[in-house]
PDB file of C-alpha atoms in Angstrom:
ATOM      1  CA  MET A   1       0.000   0.000   0.000  1.00  0.00           C
ATOM      2  CA  ARG A   2       1.055   3.559  -0.620  1.00  0.00           C
ATOM      3  CA  ARG A   3       2.394   5.161   2.512  1.00  0.00           C
ATOM      4  CA  GLY A   4       1.134   8.410   3.933  1.00  0.00           C
ATOM      5  CA  VAL A   5       3.092  11.601   3.433  1.00  0.00           C
ATOM      6  CA  VAL A   6       3.506  14.488   5.832  1.00  0.00           C
ATOM      7  CA  ARG A   7       2.112  17.283   3.698  1.00  0.00           C
ATOM      8  CA  PRO A   8       3.408  20.850   3.705  1.00  0.00           C
ATOM      9  CA  PHE A   9       1.387  23.095   6.010  1.00  0.00           C
ATOM     10  CA  PRO A  10      -1.214  24.828   3.807  1.00  0.00           C
ATOM     11  CA  PRO A  11      -1.963  28.545   4.017  1.00  0.00           C
ATOM     12  CA  GLN A  12      -3.507  29.301   7.411  1.00  0.00           C
ATOM     13  CA  ASP A  13      -6.574  31.036   5.961  1.00  0.00           C
ATOM     14  CA  ALA A  14      -7.321  27.986   3.807  1.00  0.00           C
ATOM     15  CA  ARG A  15      -7.554  25.924   7.024  1.00  0.00           C
ATOM     16  CA  LEU A  16     -10.407  28.013   8.425  1.00  0.00           C
ATOM     17  CA  ALA A  17     -13.037  25.862   6.766  1.00  0.00           C
ATOM     18  CA  LEU A  18     -11.850  22.738   8.556  1.00  0.00           C
ATOM     19  CA  ALA A  19     -10.668  23.907  11.967  1.00  0.00           C
ATOM     20  CA  LEU A  20     -11.252  21.640  14.970  1.00  0.00           C
ATOM     21  CA  PRO A  21     -12.434  22.690  17.348  1.00  0.00           C
ATOM     22  CA  ALA A  22     -13.321  26.132  16.129  1.00  0.00           C
ATOM     23  CA  MET A  23      -9.890  27.004  14.726  1.00  0.00           C
ATOM     24  CA  SER A  24      -8.035  26.135  17.952  1.00  0.00           C
ATOM     25  CA  LEU A  25      -5.989  23.417  16.279  1.00  0.00           C
ATOM     26  CA  VAL A  26      -4.442  25.854  13.818  1.00  0.00           C
ATOM     27  CA  LEU A  27      -1.961  26.633  16.602  1.00  0.00           C
ATOM     28  CA  ALA A  28      -2.089  23.271  18.353  1.00  0.00           C
ATOM     29  CA  GLY A  29       1.279  21.993  17.177  1.00  0.00           C
ATOM     30  CA  ALA A  30       3.302  25.037  18.168  1.00  0.00           C
ATOM     31  CA  LEU A  31       1.372  25.644  21.382  1.00  0.00           C
ATOM     32  CA  ALA A  32       1.658  22.024  22.449  1.00  0.00           C
ATOM     33  CA  VAL A  33       5.416  22.176  22.080  1.00  0.00           C
ATOM     34  CA  ALA A  34       5.582  25.317  24.210  1.00  0.00           C
ATOM     35  CA  TYR A  35       3.049  24.114  26.757  1.00  0.00           C
ATOM     36  CA  ILE A  36       4.311  20.552  27.111  1.00  0.00           C
ATOM     37  CA  ALA A  37       7.968  20.157  28.026  1.00  0.00           C
ATOM     38  CA  GLY A  38      10.135  19.035  25.151  1.00  0.00           C
ATOM     39  CA  ASP A  39      10.261  19.449  21.375  1.00  0.00           C
ATOM     40  CA  HIS A  40       9.193  16.261  19.634  1.00  0.00           C
ATOM     41  CA  GLY A  41      10.975  17.191  16.424  1.00  0.00           C
ATOM     42  CA  SER A  42       9.819  16.324  12.940  1.00  0.00           C
ATOM     43  CA  VAL A  43       7.183  13.686  12.387  1.00  0.00           C
ATOM     44  CA  PRO A  44       8.510  10.573  10.639  1.00  0.00           C
ATOM     45  CA  GLU A  45       6.797   9.333   7.527  1.00  0.00           C
ATOM     46  CA  ALA A  46       4.278   6.640   8.301  1.00  0.00           C
ATOM     47  CA  GLY A  47       1.109   5.429   6.714  1.00  0.00           C
ATOM     48  CA  TYR A  48      -1.886   3.160   6.889  1.00  0.00           C
ATOM     49  CA  THR A  49      -1.381  -0.553   6.544  1.00  0.00           C
ATOM     50  CA  ALA A  50      -4.495  -2.684   6.218  1.00  0.00           C
ATOM     51  CA  SER A  51      -4.984  -5.147   9.039  1.00  0.00           C
ATOM     52  CA  ALA A  52      -7.664  -7.374  10.438  1.00  0.00           C
ATOM     53  CA  PRO A  53     -10.607  -5.488  11.943  1.00  0.00           C
ATOM     54  CA  ALA A  54     -10.175  -4.589  15.580  1.00  0.00           C
ATOM     55  CA  ARG A  55     -11.743  -6.998  18.039  1.00  0.00           C
ATOM     56  CA  PRO A  56     -15.197  -5.812  19.089  1.00  0.00           C
ATOM     57  CA  ASN A  57     -15.115  -3.466  22.053  1.00  0.00           C
ATOM     58  CA  ALA A  58     -17.277  -0.617  23.291  1.00  0.00           C
ATOM     59  CA  ALA A  59     -15.854   1.810  20.710  1.00  0.00           C
ATOM     60  CA  THR A  60     -16.188  -0.457  17.675  1.00  0.00           C
ATOM     61  CA  VAL A  61     -19.696  -1.521  18.679  1.00  0.00           C
ATOM     62  CA  THR A  62     -20.755   2.126  19.117  1.00  0.00           C
ATOM     63  CA  LEU A  63     -19.189   3.138  15.802  1.00  0.00           C
ATOM     64  CA  GLY A  64     -21.073   0.288  14.135  1.00  0.00           C
ATOM     65  CA  ARG A  65     -24.317   1.656  15.584  1.00  0.00           C
ATOM     66  CA  ILE A  66     -23.431   5.168  14.394  1.00  0.00           C
ATOM     67  CA  ALA A  67     -22.649   3.881  10.880  1.00  0.00           C
ATOM     68  CA  ALA A  68     -25.993   2.061  10.776  1.00  0.00           C
ATOM     69  CA  ALA A  69     -27.835   5.204  11.931  1.00  0.00           C
ATOM     70  CA  VAL A  70     -26.518   7.414   9.105  1.00  0.00           C
ATOM     71  CA  LYS A  71     -29.349   9.237   7.344  1.00  0.00           C
ATOM     72  CA  THR A  72     -29.949   7.927   3.839  1.00  0.00           C
ATOM     73  CA  ASP A  73     -32.307  10.678   2.640  1.00  0.00           C
ATOM     74  CA  VAL A  74     -29.543  13.201   1.976  1.00  0.00           C
ATOM     75  CA  THR A  75     -30.120  15.509  -0.994  1.00  0.00           C
ATOM     76  CA  PRO A  76     -26.879  16.046  -2.950  1.00  0.00           C
ATOM     77  CA  VAL A  77     -25.490  19.572  -2.717  1.00  0.00           C
ATOM     78  CA  LYS A  78     -25.359  21.351  -6.074  1.00  0.00           C
ATOM     79  CA  GLU A  79     -22.182  22.884  -7.442  1.00  0.00           C
ATOM     80  CA  ASP A  80     -23.631  26.417  -7.271  1.00  0.00           C
ATOM     81  CA  GLN A  81     -24.658  26.088  -3.609  1.00  0.00           C
ATOM     82  CA  PHE A  82     -22.902  26.402  -0.240  1.00  0.00           C
ATOM     83  CA  VAL A  83     -22.771  24.063   2.745  1.00  0.00           C
ATOM     84  CA  TYR A  84     -23.584  26.120   5.837  1.00  0.00           C
ATOM     85  CA  VAL A  85     -22.404  25.161   9.344  1.00  0.00           C
ATOM     86  CA  GLN A  86     -23.057  27.104  12.537  1.00  0.00           C
ATOM     87  CA  ARG A  87     -21.293  26.237  15.788  1.00  0.00           C
ATOM     88  CA  LEU A  88     -20.511  27.439  19.264  1.00  0.00           C
ATOM     89  CA  ALA A  89     -16.837  27.407  20.152  1.00  0.00           C
ATOM     90  CA  ARG A  90     -14.621  27.902  23.175  1.00  0.00           C
ATOM     91  CA  GLU A  91     -10.905  28.439  22.619  1.00  0.00           C
ATOM     92  CA  ASN A  92      -7.756  28.755  24.688  1.00  0.00           C
ATOM     93  CA  LYS A  93      -7.173  32.385  25.693  1.00  0.00           C
ATOM     94  CA  GLY A  94      -4.197  31.679  27.948  1.00  0.00           C
ATOM     95  CA  ALA A  95      -0.749  33.155  27.364  1.00  0.00           C
ATOM     96  CA  PHE A  96       1.516  31.288  24.963  1.00  0.00           C
ATOM     97  CA  GLY A  97       3.427  28.708  26.983  1.00  0.00           C
ATOM     98  CA  GLY A  98       1.248  29.289  30.058  1.00  0.00           C
ATOM     99  CA  ARG A  99      -1.692  27.413  31.465  1.00  0.00           C
ATOM    100  CA  VAL A 100      -4.822  26.917  29.407  1.00  0.00           C
ATOM    101  CA  VAL A 101      -7.712  29.336  30.017  1.00  0.00           C
ATOM    102  CA  LEU A 102     -10.861  28.648  28.025  1.00  0.00           C
ATOM    103  CA  GLY A 103     -12.675  31.738  26.815  1.00  0.00           C
ATOM    104  CA  ALA A 104     -16.423  32.245  26.644  1.00  0.00           C
ATOM    105  CA  ALA A 105     -18.415  30.475  23.953  1.00  0.00           C
ATOM    106  CA  HIS A 106     -18.954  32.410  20.742  1.00  0.00           C
ATOM    107  CA  LYS A 107     -20.765  31.689  17.481  1.00  0.00           C
ATOM    108  CA  GLU A 108     -19.055  30.889  14.205  1.00  0.00           C
ATOM    109  CA  GLU A 109     -20.620  30.410  10.773  1.00  0.00           C
ATOM    110  CA  ILE A 110     -18.974  28.929   7.687  1.00  0.00           C
ATOM    111  CA  TRP A 111     -20.231  28.747   4.099  1.00  0.00           C
ATOM    112  CA  THR A 112     -18.204  26.249   2.030  1.00  0.00           C
ATOM    113  CA  ALA A 113     -18.403  26.636  -1.752  1.00  0.00           C
ATOM    114  CA  GLN A 114     -19.091  23.592  -3.919  1.00  0.00           C
ATOM    115  CA  LYS A 115     -17.737  24.667  -7.302  1.00  0.00           C
ATOM    116  CA  PRO A 116     -15.592  22.074  -9.093  1.00  0.00           C
ATOM    117  CA  GLY A 117     -12.007  22.729 -10.037  1.00  0.00           C
ATOM    118  CA  ARG A 118      -9.348  24.757  -8.297  1.00  0.00           C
ATOM    119  CA  ALA A 119     -10.336  27.894  -6.409  1.00  0.00           C
ATOM    120  CA  ALA A 120      -8.582  30.617  -4.428  1.00  0.00           C
ATOM    121  CA  THR A 121     -11.714  31.382  -2.407  1.00  0.00           C
ATOM    122  CA  THR A 122     -13.289  28.203  -1.004  1.00  0.00           C
ATOM    123  CA  GLY A 123     -15.837  29.729   1.342  1.00  0.00           C
ATOM    124  CA  TRP A 124     -16.790  32.466   3.775  1.00  0.00           C
ATOM    125  CA  LEU A 125     -16.522  32.864   7.535  1.00  0.00           C
ATOM    126  CA  ARG A 126     -18.370  34.987  10.096  1.00  0.00           C
ATOM    127  CA  SER A 127     -17.402  34.936  13.782  1.00  0.00           C
ATOM    128  CA  SER A 128     -18.771  36.759  16.816  1.00  0.00           C
ATOM    129  CA  GLY A 129     -15.584  36.090  18.816  1.00  0.00           C
ATOM    130  CA  ILE A 130     -13.870  39.175  20.175  1.00  0.00           C
ATOM    131  CA  ASP A 131     -10.557  37.917  18.787  1.00  0.00           C
ATOM    132  CA  ALA A 132     -11.924  37.547  15.260  1.00  0.00           C
ATOM    133  CA  VAL A 133     -10.200  39.606  12.579  1.00  0.00           C
ATOM    134  CA  MET A 134     -13.506  41.315  11.745  1.00  0.00           C
ATOM    135  CA  PRO A 135     -16.113  40.354  14.373  1.00  0.00           C
ATOM    136  CA  GLY A 136     -19.540  39.869  12.817  1.00  0.00           C
ATOM    137  CA  GLN A 137     -18.255  40.567   9.306  1.00  0.00           C
ATOM    138  CA  LEU A 138     -18.302  38.072   6.440  1.00  0.00           C
ATOM    139  CA  ILE A 139     -14.724  37.376   5.362  1.00  0.00           C
ATOM    140  CA  PRO A 140     -13.507  35.148   2.522  1.00  0.00           C
ATOM    141  CA  ILE A 141     -11.612  31.927   3.174  1.00  0.00           C
ATOM    142  CA  THR A 142      -8.808  32.258   0.668  1.00  0.00           C
ATOM    143  CA  SER A 143      -5.545  30.668  -0.328  1.00  0.00           C
ATOM    144  CA  ALA A 144      -2.593  32.306  -2.043  1.00  0.00           C
ATOM    145  CA  THR A 145      -2.495  29.287  -4.348  1.00  0.00           C
ATOM    146  CA  PRO A 146      -5.775  27.896  -5.711  1.00  0.00           C
ATOM    147  CA  VAL A 147      -6.701  24.512  -4.240  1.00  0.00           C
ATOM    148  CA  GLY A 148      -8.766  21.739  -5.758  1.00  0.00           C
ATOM    149  CA  PRO A 149     -11.471  19.692  -4.033  1.00  0.00           C
ATOM    150  CA  GLY A 150      -9.979  17.619  -1.228  1.00  0.00           C
ATOM    151  CA  LEU A 151      -9.422  17.813   2.499  1.00  0.00           C
ATOM    152  CA  TRP A 152      -8.852  21.589   2.320  1.00  0.00           C
ATOM    153  CA  TYR A 153     -11.823  22.090  -0.012  1.00  0.00           C
ATOM    154  CA  PRO A 154     -14.267  19.279   0.839  1.00  0.00           C
ATOM    155  CA  THR A 155     -17.077  19.531  -1.700  1.00  0.00           C
ATOM    156  CA  TYR A 156     -20.001  17.109  -1.708  1.00  0.00           C
ATOM    157  CA  THR A 157     -18.874  15.792  -5.101  1.00  0.00           C
ATOM    158  CA  TRP A 158     -15.367  15.091  -3.781  1.00  0.00           C
ATOM    159  CA  LEU A 159     -16.745  13.328  -0.706  1.00  0.00           C
ATOM    160  CA  ALA A 160     -18.912  11.167  -2.956  1.00  0.00           C
ATOM    161  CA  SER A 161     -15.783  10.124  -4.878  1.00  0.00           C
ATOM    162  CA  LEU A 162     -14.003   8.712  -1.814  1.00  0.00           C
ATOM    163  CA  PRO A 163     -13.629   4.938  -1.389  1.00  0.00           C
ATOM    164  CA  THR A 164     -16.555   3.381   0.459  1.00  0.00           C
ATOM    165  CA  GLY A 165     -14.515   0.515   1.883  1.00  0.00           C
ATOM    166  CA  PRO A 166     -12.923   1.297   5.288  1.00  0.00           C
ATOM    167  CA  ASP A 167      -9.392   0.286   4.266  1.00  0.00           C
ATOM    168  CA  GLY A 168      -9.477   2.245   1.030  1.00  0.00           C
ATOM    169  CA  LEU A 169     -10.902   5.284   2.806  1.00  0.00           C
ATOM    170  CA  LEU A 170      -8.279   5.157   5.547  1.00  0.00           C
ATOM    171  CA  GLU A 171      -5.510   4.896   2.963  1.00  0.00           C
ATOM    172  CA  ALA A 172      -6.847   7.991   1.185  1.00  0.00           C
ATOM    173  CA  LEU A 173      -7.044   9.928   4.457  1.00  0.00           C
ATOM    174  CA  TYR A 174      -3.523   8.935   5.522  1.00  0.00           C
ATOM    175  CA  ASP A 175      -2.219   9.979   2.119  1.00  0.00           C
ATOM    176  CA  GLN A 176      -3.786  13.456   2.225  1.00  0.00           C
ATOM    177  CA  THR A 177      -3.624  14.393   5.919  1.00  0.00           C
ATOM    178  CA  THR A 178      -1.148  17.001   7.118  1.00  0.00           C
ATOM    179  CA  VAL A 179       0.657  16.008  10.334  1.00  0.00           C
ATOM    180  CA  GLU A 180       1.297  18.929  12.646  1.00  0.00           C
ATOM    181  CA  LYS A 181       4.193  19.161  15.062  1.00  0.00           C
ATOM    182  CA  GLY A 182       3.359  17.356  18.294  1.00  0.00           C
ATOM    183  CA  GLU A 183       0.928  14.933  16.608  1.00  0.00           C
ATOM    184  CA  SER A 184       1.313  11.338  15.572  1.00  0.00           C
ATOM    185  CA  GLU A 185       0.042  10.553  12.100  1.00  0.00           C
ATOM    186  CA  ASP A 186      -2.735   8.378  13.519  1.00  0.00           C
ATOM    187  CA  GLU A 187      -3.957  11.226  15.746  1.00  0.00           C
ATOM    188  CA  ALA A 188      -3.757  13.616  12.772  1.00  0.00           C
ATOM    189  CA  VAL A 189      -6.011  11.325  10.728  1.00  0.00           C
ATOM    190  CA  PHE A 190      -8.476  11.024  13.611  1.00  0.00           C
ATOM    191  CA  ARG A 191      -8.496  14.840  13.915  1.00  0.00           C
ATOM    192  CA  THR A 192      -9.071  15.152  10.168  1.00  0.00           C
ATOM    193  CA  ILE A 193     -12.089  12.857  10.442  1.00  0.00           C
ATOM    194  CA  GLY A 194     -13.478  15.180  13.110  1.00  0.00           C
ATOM    195  CA  ASP A 195     -12.769  18.160  10.845  1.00  0.00           C
ATOM    196  CA  LEU A 196     -14.903  16.609   8.130  1.00  0.00           C
ATOM    197  CA  LEU A 197     -17.761  15.646  10.453  1.00  0.00           C
ATOM    198  CA  GLY A 198     -18.011  19.208  11.727  1.00  0.00           C
ATOM    199  CA  SER A 199     -17.779  20.987   8.392  1.00  0.00           C
ATOM    200  CA  VAL A 200     -19.630  19.166   5.613  1.00  0.00           C
ATOM    201  CA  ILE A 201     -22.781  17.473   4.439  1.00  0.00           C
ATOM    202  CA  MET A 202     -21.614  13.964   3.684  1.00  0.00           C
ATOM    203  CA  PRO A 203     -23.056  11.465   1.206  1.00  0.00           C
ATOM    204  CA  PRO A 204     -24.530   8.536   3.183  1.00  0.00           C
ATOM    205  CA  GLU A 205     -22.110   5.962   1.748  1.00  0.00           C
ATOM    206  CA  ALA A 206     -19.122   8.145   2.646  1.00  0.00           C
ATOM    207  CA  ALA A 207     -20.424   8.834   6.164  1.00  0.00           C
ATOM    208  CA  SER A 208     -21.036   5.162   6.882  1.00  0.00           C
ATOM    209  CA  ALA A 209     -17.596   4.233   5.532  1.00  0.00           C
ATOM    210  CA  LEU A 210     -15.985   6.928   7.670  1.00  0.00           C
ATOM    211  CA  TYR A 211     -17.361   5.487  10.918  1.00  0.00           C
ATOM    212  CA  LYS A 212     -16.403   1.963   9.878  1.00  0.00           C
ATOM    213  CA  ALA A 213     -12.915   3.239   9.076  1.00  0.00           C
ATOM    214  CA  VAL A 214     -12.530   4.784  12.544  1.00  0.00           C
ATOM    215  CA  ALA A 215     -13.555   1.450  14.052  1.00  0.00           C
ATOM    216  CA  ARG A 216     -10.558  -0.146  12.311  1.00  0.00           C
ATOM    217  CA  MET A 217      -8.088   2.201  14.009  1.00  0.00           C
ATOM    218  CA  PRO A 218      -6.568   0.440  17.057  1.00  0.00           C
ATOM    219  CA  GLY A 219      -6.636   2.782  20.026  1.00  0.00           C
ATOM    220  CA  THR A 220     -10.159   4.150  19.664  1.00  0.00           C
ATOM    221  CA  THR A 221     -12.001   4.317  22.972  1.00  0.00           C
ATOM    222  CA  ARG A 222     -15.605   4.908  24.006  1.00  0.00           C
ATOM    223  CA  ILE A 223     -16.359   7.186  26.949  1.00  0.00           C
ATOM    224  CA  PRO A 224     -19.984   7.142  28.171  1.00  0.00           C
ATOM    225  CA  ASP A 225     -20.465  10.866  28.700  1.00  0.00           C
ATOM    226  CA  ALA A 226     -19.075  14.280  27.771  1.00  0.00           C
ATOM    227  CA  VAL A 227     -20.487  17.767  27.279  1.00  0.00           C
ATOM    228  CA  ASP A 228     -20.080  19.870  24.143  1.00  0.00           C
ATOM    229  CA  ALA A 229     -19.820  23.660  24.028  1.00  0.00           C
ATOM    230  CA  ALA A 230     -23.618  23.986  23.979  1.00  0.00           C
ATOM    231  CA  GLY A 231     -23.994  21.917  27.157  1.00  0.00           C
ATOM    232  CA  ARG A 232     -25.339  18.822  25.378  1.00  0.00           C
ATOM    233  CA  HIS A 233     -24.368  15.467  26.870  1.00  0.00           C
ATOM    234  CA  GLY A 234     -23.269  12.752  24.490  1.00  0.00           C
ATOM    235  CA  ILE A 235     -21.255   9.601  23.895  1.00  0.00           C
ATOM    236  CA  VAL A 236     -17.550  10.065  23.183  1.00  0.00           C
ATOM    237  CA  ILE A 237     -15.256   8.363  20.708  1.00  0.00           C
ATOM    238  CA  THR A 238     -11.620   9.319  21.222  1.00  0.00           C
ATOM    239  CA  TYR A 239      -8.235   8.124  20.021  1.00  0.00           C
ATOM    240  CA  ARG A 240      -5.219   7.912  22.303  1.00  0.00           C
ATOM    241  CA  ASP A 241      -1.700   7.602  20.922  1.00  0.00           C
ATOM    242  CA  SER A 242       1.385   7.680  23.137  1.00  0.00           C
ATOM    243  CA  GLY A 243       3.268   9.386  20.302  1.00  0.00           C
ATOM    244  CA  SER A 244       0.945  12.389  20.127  1.00  0.00           C
ATOM    245  CA  ALA A 245       0.890  15.535  22.278  1.00  0.00           C
ATOM    246  CA  THR A 246      -2.789  16.173  21.522  1.00  0.00           C
ATOM    247  CA  ARG A 247      -5.973  14.127  21.693  1.00  0.00           C
ATOM    248  CA  SER A 248      -9.224  14.723  19.827  1.00  0.00           C
ATOM    249  CA  VAL A 249     -12.674  13.786  21.113  1.00  0.00           C
ATOM    250  CA  LEU A 250     -15.792  13.303  18.989  1.00  0.00           C
ATOM    251  CA  ILE A 251     -19.186  13.629  20.725  1.00  0.00           C
ATOM    252  CA  PHE A 252     -22.408  11.991  19.484  1.00  0.00           C
ATOM    253  CA  GLY A 253     -25.993  12.188  20.709  1.00  0.00           C
ATOM    254  CA  LYS A 254     -26.877   9.354  23.061  1.00  0.00           C
ATOM    255  CA  ASP A 255     -30.263   8.774  21.454  1.00  0.00           C
ATOM    256  CA  THR A 256     -29.894   9.986  17.872  1.00  0.00           C
ATOM    257  CA  LEU A 257     -26.181   9.106  17.467  1.00  0.00           C
ATOM    258  CA  ALA A 258     -25.882  12.331  15.439  1.00  0.00           C
ATOM    259  CA  TYR A 259     -22.585  14.193  15.560  1.00  0.00           C
ATOM    260  CA  PHE A 260     -22.692  16.882  18.278  1.00  0.00           C
ATOM    261  CA  GLY A 261     -19.206  18.396  18.352  1.00  0.00           C
ATOM    262  CA  SER A 262     -15.655  17.960  19.557  1.00  0.00           C
ATOM    263  CA  GLN A 263     -13.087  18.566  22.242  1.00  0.00           C
ATOM    264  CA  ALA A 264      -9.299  18.876  21.976  1.00  0.00           C
ATOM    265  CA  TYR A 265      -6.812  18.052  24.734  1.00  0.00           C
ATOM    266  CA  PHE A 266      -3.128  18.349  25.456  1.00  0.00           C
ATOM    267  CA  THR A 267      -1.809  14.985  26.604  1.00  0.00           C
ATOM    268  CA  ARG A 268       1.335  13.618  28.284  1.00  0.00           C
ATOM    269  CA  GLY A 269       0.568  15.047  31.692  1.00  0.00           C
ATOM    270  CA  ALA A 270       0.434  18.639  30.482  1.00  0.00           C
ATOM    271  CA  GLY A 271      -1.786  19.655  33.399  1.00  0.00           C
ATOM    272  CA  GLY A 272       0.325  18.059  36.101  1.00  0.00           C
ATOM    273  CA  ALA A 273      -0.349  14.711  37.783  1.00  0.00           C
ATOM    274  CA  GLY A 274      -0.782  13.133  34.357  1.00  0.00           C
ATOM    275  CA  ASP A 275      -4.081  14.825  33.501  1.00  0.00           C
ATOM    276  CA  ASP A 276      -5.083  15.681  29.956  1.00  0.00           C
ATOM    277  CA  VAL A 277      -5.895  19.384  29.555  1.00  0.00           C
ATOM    278  CA  LEU A 278      -8.892  20.600  27.547  1.00  0.00           C
ATOM    279  CA  PHE A 279      -7.866  23.481  25.273  1.00  0.00           C
ATOM    280  CA  GLY A 280     -10.816  23.747  22.917  1.00  0.00           C
ATOM    281  CA  THR A 281     -14.387  22.577  22.426  1.00  0.00           C
ATOM    282  CA  ASP A 282     -17.241  23.202  20.031  1.00  0.00           C
ATOM    283  CA  ALA A 283     -20.871  22.320  19.357  1.00  0.00           C
ATOM    284  CA  VAL A 284     -21.999  21.907  15.769  1.00  0.00           C
ATOM    285  CA  MET A 285     -25.487  22.615  14.503  1.00  0.00           C
ATOM    286  CA  GLU A 286     -26.916  20.382  11.801  1.00  0.00           C
ATOM    287  CA  PRO A 287     -25.407  21.531   8.489  1.00  0.00           C
ATOM    288  CA  GLY A 288     -27.686  23.097   5.915  1.00  0.00           C
ATOM    289  CA  VAL A 289     -27.560  24.196   2.295  1.00  0.00           C
ATOM    290  CA  ALA A 290     -27.595  27.835   1.176  1.00  0.00           C
ATOM    291  CA  ASP A 291     -27.883  29.283  -2.306  1.00  0.00           C
ATOM    292  CA  ARG A 292     -25.693  32.272  -1.406  1.00  0.00           C
ATOM    293  CA  GLN A 293     -23.136  33.199   1.208  1.00  0.00           C
ATOM    294  CA  ARG A 294     -24.868  35.078   4.039  1.00  0.00           C
ATOM    295  CA  ASP A 295     -28.015  32.950   3.613  1.00  0.00           C
ATOM    296  CA  VAL A 296     -28.839  30.936   6.752  1.00  0.00           C
ATOM    297  CA  PRO A 297     -30.990  27.812   6.275  1.00  0.00           C
ATOM    298  CA  ALA A 298     -34.039  28.057   8.545  1.00  0.00           C
ATOM    299  CA  LYS A 299     -33.499  24.756  10.375  1.00  0.00           C
ATOM    300  CA  THR A 300     -29.990  25.739  11.498  1.00  0.00           C
ATOM    301  CA  VAL A 301     -30.916  29.076  13.038  1.00  0.00           C
ATOM    302  CA  GLY A 302     -29.980  29.040  16.717  1.00  0.00           C
TER     303      GLY A 302
END
């Protein structure tokens, strides 16, 4: 199998459409190195190697239930439309290298374009956070170099083109995922999966394959309860890797099994006494489809 490649870090503004949680992980690599003692150096090349499915455990059983609960009545998003996502986010406001201090929750809205081909502007962002570049203003998500559909420009058509077998999908994700400093490649892929869940409308076959793919990653764990940034309790799927300085958490509704949001932690005893330290969390509204940027689908208003 083709091995994964550590991709060059893309332009920061191009990452806005897929930040987890709520753009906190843009700085996760550098901040983790400053916050957690020691520089882990460059990340070695690795990659996904197909193996036998993980033995059933609480995480794999739950992911199987989530895959089976995927909605099948999804209307494909047209190339002249936008996928709209609204979320609440809390981010680290502590001093660089100091202890983590979570700020108050604020609202973010993202409109992701669906046009085929390469584009310099892949969407639009509006944030009510006081640290936003232009609070409350609609700003373009741009890249100095046009990007084509993919992880940094996840159109519905591109998602529909992904392999629907878990091994093939994992190989594609390992090949395209950028590994940040302080992350293992496995944790980076798990984070990327969370990025997609919180930012797109996914074709049913791709969504089901994604959950089955996560179930094949050794190290996934189920935690019975966690709270997202909106105060909703849900079931947690997380991935722990001793080679990573961060840990991502995905939260799902206990009854509906719908994706609720995420949390991000520093690991390796960053908080003293071996505790993981929460440095970001979000809560994602159900994505909707808009015909124009600025339009807010009625069912996502909150």
